[in-house]
């Protein structure tokens, strides 16, 4: 229900209320004041929303040509976000990091080079995002099933509660091939606003911050 519909409904119920309770004129003041406030506030909100929409720059991108530029921009924002929180992370191309995915970018923590984060674009053929263009951020734990992946599963719900969103995994069939990842996915439209880009970077930075903390906790438990 939008503001106009709400005000119309309010007027209708107000009339029924007044007819039923037969209030005196001096008893109707609060209802009248509330109605006027609704009208003024609704107008202010519409103006604010219009100005806000007009001020949000749009980053149009061509799904076939501009993916690399988009991923680099998100990585730059992730690096900046984490640096402000005391974490240095380096963005490298997948090829430079020895990975096969040429379009992907790897986010590497200098103090933890045995695991890394990856940001890539994909269009899954199966699963909840089947047929959709998405940006996928993932913590790659291949080769660390027992040392990191299984211990992190113990903390999965705790991590999700802190992050405020669900962490996805590979299918059982894929995990059986030795690929162990925690993932977050962002479905995309053909036009992406600066705010969308910032939000993806913020969530990716939070994902790195929280999962890194639990990786360190697991390491400390082993050495302690």
Tab-separated table of C-alpha atoms in Angstrom:
chain	number	residue	atom	x	y	z
A	1	UNK	CA	0.000	0.000	0.000
A	2	UNK	CA	1.429	3.392	-0.988
A	3	UNK	CA	0.967	6.685	0.890
A	4	UNK	CA	-2.050	7.791	-1.133
A	5	UNK	CA	-3.842	4.488	-0.621
A	6	UNK	CA	-3.105	4.605	3.092
A	7	UNK	CA	-4.484	8.130	3.462
A	8	UNK	CA	-7.646	7.186	1.558
A	9	UNK	CA	-8.146	4.163	3.799
A	10	UNK	CA	-7.503	6.302	6.863
A	11	UNK	CA	-10.154	8.808	5.761
A	12	UNK	CA	-12.692	6.043	5.216
A	13	UNK	CA	-12.092	4.480	8.631
A	14	UNK	CA	-12.025	7.916	10.261
A	15	UNK	CA	-15.499	8.670	8.918
A	16	UNK	CA	-16.805	5.304	10.157
A	17	UNK	CA	-15.205	5.894	13.544
A	18	UNK	CA	-16.708	9.367	13.902
A	19	UNK	CA	-20.140	8.100	12.874
A	20	UNK	CA	-19.991	5.285	15.403
A	21	UNK	CA	-18.597	7.251	18.320
A	22	UNK	CA	-20.245	10.617	17.538
A	23	UNK	CA	-17.390	12.681	18.934
A	24	UNK	CA	-17.722	16.375	19.628
A	25	UNK	CA	-15.840	18.822	17.402
A	26	UNK	CA	-13.211	19.517	20.058
A	27	UNK	CA	-12.517	15.781	20.363
A	28	UNK	CA	-11.589	15.361	16.708
A	29	UNK	CA	-8.419	17.443	16.789
A	30	UNK	CA	-5.884	14.644	17.065
A	31	UNK	CA	-7.397	12.728	14.142
A	32	UNK	CA	-7.374	15.848	11.960
A	33	UNK	CA	-3.792	16.649	12.941
A	34	UNK	CA	-2.699	13.084	12.170
A	35	UNK	CA	-4.344	13.214	8.733
A	36	UNK	CA	-2.580	16.474	7.873
A	37	UNK	CA	0.728	15.078	9.123
A	38	UNK	CA	0.302	12.020	6.895
A	39	UNK	CA	-0.297	14.195	3.850
A	40	UNK	CA	2.703	16.444	4.529
A	41	UNK	CA	5.006	13.572	5.436
A	42	UNK	CA	3.991	11.585	2.368
A	43	UNK	CA	4.786	14.553	0.131
A	44	UNK	CA	8.171	15.055	1.824
A	45	UNK	CA	9.075	11.393	1.396
A	46	UNK	CA	8.140	11.419	-2.278
A	47	UNK	CA	10.314	14.499	-2.815
A	48	UNK	CA	13.214	12.911	-0.917
A	49	UNK	CA	12.930	9.692	-2.906
A	50	UNK	CA	12.846	11.615	-6.171
A	51	UNK	CA	15.934	13.633	-5.267
A	52	UNK	CA	17.723	10.528	-4.018
A	53	UNK	CA	17.026	8.602	-7.210
A	54	UNK	CA	18.189	11.539	-9.303
A	55	UNK	CA	21.450	11.781	-7.346
A	56	UNK	CA	22.422	8.102	-7.544
A	57	UNK	CA	24.789	7.706	-10.519
A	58	UNK	CA	24.247	4.713	-12.735
A	59	UNK	CA	27.121	2.583	-13.931
A	60	UNK	CA	25.889	1.038	-17.188
A	61	UNK	CA	27.858	-1.997	-18.215
A	62	UNK	CA	27.824	-4.340	-21.129
A	63	UNK	CA	27.656	-7.912	-19.865
A	64	UNK	CA	29.978	-9.041	-22.630
A	65	UNK	CA	32.586	-6.273	-22.442
A	66	UNK	CA	32.669	-4.517	-19.086
A	67	UNK	CA	32.777	-7.371	-16.577
A	68	UNK	CA	36.485	-6.962	-15.942
A	69	UNK	CA	36.117	-3.250	-15.264
A	70	UNK	CA	33.210	-3.906	-12.894
A	71	UNK	CA	35.078	-6.589	-10.945
A	72	UNK	CA	38.147	-4.362	-10.650
A	73	UNK	CA	36.014	-1.512	-9.309
A	74	UNK	CA	34.415	-3.775	-6.702
A	75	UNK	CA	37.829	-5.131	-5.682
A	76	UNK	CA	39.181	-1.609	-5.324
A	77	UNK	CA	36.324	-0.758	-2.974
A	78	UNK	CA	36.816	-3.981	-0.998
A	79	UNK	CA	40.514	-3.165	-0.539
A	80	UNK	CA	39.657	0.346	0.632
A	81	UNK	CA	36.926	-0.881	2.999
A	82	UNK	CA	39.181	-3.458	4.640
A	83	UNK	CA	42.158	-1.096	4.852
A	84	UNK	CA	40.025	1.246	6.957
A	85	UNK	CA	39.417	-1.697	9.288
A	86	UNK	CA	43.084	-2.559	9.607
A	87	UNK	CA	43.263	-5.386	7.060
A	88	UNK	CA	45.516	-5.277	4.008
A	89	UNK	CA	44.390	-7.400	1.085
A	90	UNK	CA	45.856	-7.577	-2.397
A	91	UNK	CA	43.852	-7.999	-5.592
A	92	UNK	CA	45.478	-10.139	-8.290
A	93	UNK	CA	44.268	-11.531	-11.577
A	94	UNK	CA	43.384	-15.215	-11.522
A	95	UNK	CA	46.094	-15.956	-14.086
A	96	UNK	CA	48.711	-14.211	-11.974
A	97	UNK	CA	47.607	-16.184	-8.928
A	98	UNK	CA	47.906	-19.428	-10.863
A	99	UNK	CA	44.180	-19.964	-11.330
A	100	UNK	CA	42.518	-21.052	-14.557
A	101	UNK	CA	39.637	-18.571	-14.536
A	102	UNK	CA	40.889	-15.686	-16.627
A	103	UNK	CA	38.020	-13.312	-15.825
A	104	UNK	CA	38.222	-13.826	-12.061
A	105	UNK	CA	40.111	-11.681	-9.574
A	106	UNK	CA	41.735	-13.118	-6.465
A	107	UNK	CA	41.840	-11.293	-3.145
A	108	UNK	CA	44.846	-12.467	-1.165
A	109	UNK	CA	45.748	-11.856	2.467
A	110	UNK	CA	49.538	-11.415	2.805
A	111	UNK	CA	49.605	-13.401	6.057
A	112	UNK	CA	47.488	-16.259	4.699
A	113	UNK	CA	48.565	-17.282	1.226
A	114	UNK	CA	47.384	-20.894	1.464
A	115	UNK	CA	43.738	-19.821	1.134
A	116	UNK	CA	42.287	-16.946	-0.855
A	117	UNK	CA	39.083	-15.193	-1.881
A	118	UNK	CA	37.886	-14.996	-5.453
A	119	UNK	CA	35.507	-12.627	-7.216
A	120	UNK	CA	34.147	-13.701	-10.565
A	121	UNK	CA	31.193	-13.389	-12.889
A	122	UNK	CA	29.248	-16.431	-13.919
A	123	UNK	CA	25.908	-17.642	-15.228
A	124	UNK	CA	25.043	-20.926	-13.477
A	125	UNK	CA	23.245	-23.636	-15.399
A	126	UNK	CA	21.802	-25.220	-12.254
A	127	UNK	CA	20.728	-24.206	-8.775
A	128	UNK	CA	18.834	-21.174	-7.431
A	129	UNK	CA	20.560	-18.760	-9.844
A	130	UNK	CA	20.128	-20.911	-12.946
A	131	UNK	CA	20.304	-18.795	-16.102
A	132	UNK	CA	21.038	-15.549	-14.218
A	133	UNK	CA	24.133	-13.399	-14.575
A	134	UNK	CA	25.689	-13.101	-11.144
A	135	UNK	CA	28.793	-11.866	-9.399
A	136	UNK	CA	30.112	-14.534	-7.058
A	137	UNK	CA	32.436	-14.007	-4.134
A	138	UNK	CA	33.953	-17.114	-2.617
A	139	UNK	CA	36.415	-18.288	-0.020
A	140	UNK	CA	38.455	-21.008	-1.722
A	141	UNK	CA	39.545	-23.778	0.645
A	142	UNK	CA	40.537	-26.470	-1.846
A	143	UNK	CA	43.010	-28.846	-0.222
A	144	UNK	CA	41.967	-27.780	3.282
A	145	UNK	CA	38.958	-30.015	3.910
A	146	UNK	CA	39.973	-31.248	7.360
A	147	UNK	CA	42.158	-28.360	8.493
A	148	UNK	CA	39.760	-25.500	7.652
A	149	UNK	CA	36.609	-26.379	5.723
A	150	UNK	CA	35.080	-28.860	8.182
A	151	UNK	CA	35.985	-26.738	11.242
A	152	UNK	CA	34.419	-23.689	9.541
A	153	UNK	CA	31.225	-25.676	8.975
A	154	UNK	CA	30.962	-25.883	12.752
A	155	UNK	CA	30.828	-22.070	12.844
A	156	UNK	CA	28.672	-21.578	9.738
A	157	UNK	CA	25.467	-20.572	11.551
A	158	UNK	CA	27.432	-18.278	13.843
A	159	UNK	CA	29.105	-16.591	10.872
A	160	UNK	CA	25.771	-16.231	9.053
A	161	UNK	CA	24.205	-14.601	12.111
A	162	UNK	CA	27.011	-12.072	12.245
A	163	UNK	CA	26.910	-11.354	8.522
A	164	UNK	CA	23.133	-11.261	8.220
A	165	UNK	CA	23.008	-13.481	5.146
A	166	UNK	CA	23.345	-17.142	4.212
A	167	UNK	CA	26.666	-18.626	3.131
A	168	UNK	CA	26.350	-21.020	0.222
A	169	UNK	CA	28.433	-24.085	-0.557
A	170	UNK	CA	29.203	-26.127	-3.620
A	171	UNK	CA	26.931	-29.084	-4.293
A	172	UNK	CA	27.823	-32.408	-2.688
A	173	UNK	CA	28.882	-33.691	-6.093
A	174	UNK	CA	31.309	-30.789	-6.593
A	175	UNK	CA	32.689	-31.072	-3.058
A	176	UNK	CA	33.427	-34.731	-3.733
A	177	UNK	CA	35.898	-33.556	-6.397
A	178	UNK	CA	37.872	-31.654	-3.749
A	179	UNK	CA	36.428	-28.160	-4.239
A	180	UNK	CA	35.520	-26.642	-0.882
A	181	UNK	CA	34.153	-23.101	-0.894
A	182	UNK	CA	31.881	-20.742	0.996
A	183	UNK	CA	30.104	-18.405	-1.414
A	184	UNK	CA	27.962	-15.294	-1.639
A	185	UNK	CA	26.132	-14.469	-4.868
A	186	UNK	CA	24.805	-11.204	-6.297
A	187	UNK	CA	22.269	-11.402	-9.179
A	188	UNK	CA	22.765	-8.506	-11.602
A	189	UNK	CA	20.723	-6.274	-13.842
A	190	UNK	CA	22.073	-4.766	-17.052
A	191	UNK	CA	22.511	-1.421	-15.290
A	192	UNK	CA	24.322	-1.127	-11.995
A	193	UNK	CA	24.263	1.969	-9.798
A	194	UNK	CA	27.241	3.194	-7.802
A	195	UNK	CA	25.265	2.294	-4.705
A	196	UNK	CA	24.860	-1.297	-5.946
A	197	UNK	CA	28.601	-1.508	-6.507
A	198	UNK	CA	29.298	-0.129	-3.033
A	199	UNK	CA	26.862	-2.584	-1.450
A	200	UNK	CA	28.464	-5.588	-3.159
A	201	UNK	CA	31.897	-4.379	-2.023
A	202	UNK	CA	30.673	-3.820	1.536
A	203	UNK	CA	29.155	-7.305	1.789
A	204	UNK	CA	32.261	-8.871	0.261
A	205	UNK	CA	34.454	-7.004	2.757
A	206	UNK	CA	32.262	-8.179	5.646
A	207	UNK	CA	32.447	-11.732	4.282
A	208	UNK	CA	36.255	-11.580	4.220
A	209	UNK	CA	36.485	-9.945	7.647
A	210	UNK	CA	34.270	-12.487	9.420
A	211	UNK	CA	35.540	-15.653	7.722
A	212	UNK	CA	39.152	-14.555	8.249
A	213	UNK	CA	38.424	-14.122	11.952
A	214	UNK	CA	37.160	-17.705	12.235
A	215	UNK	CA	40.071	-19.058	10.205
A	216	UNK	CA	42.396	-17.391	12.716
A	217	UNK	CA	40.345	-18.805	15.599
A	218	UNK	CA	40.730	-22.326	14.185
A	219	UNK	CA	44.482	-21.795	13.771
A	220	UNK	CA	44.848	-20.541	17.338
A	221	UNK	CA	42.920	-23.541	18.685
A	222	UNK	CA	45.371	-25.890	16.962
A	223	UNK	CA	48.493	-24.112	18.186
A	224	UNK	CA	47.096	-23.334	21.634
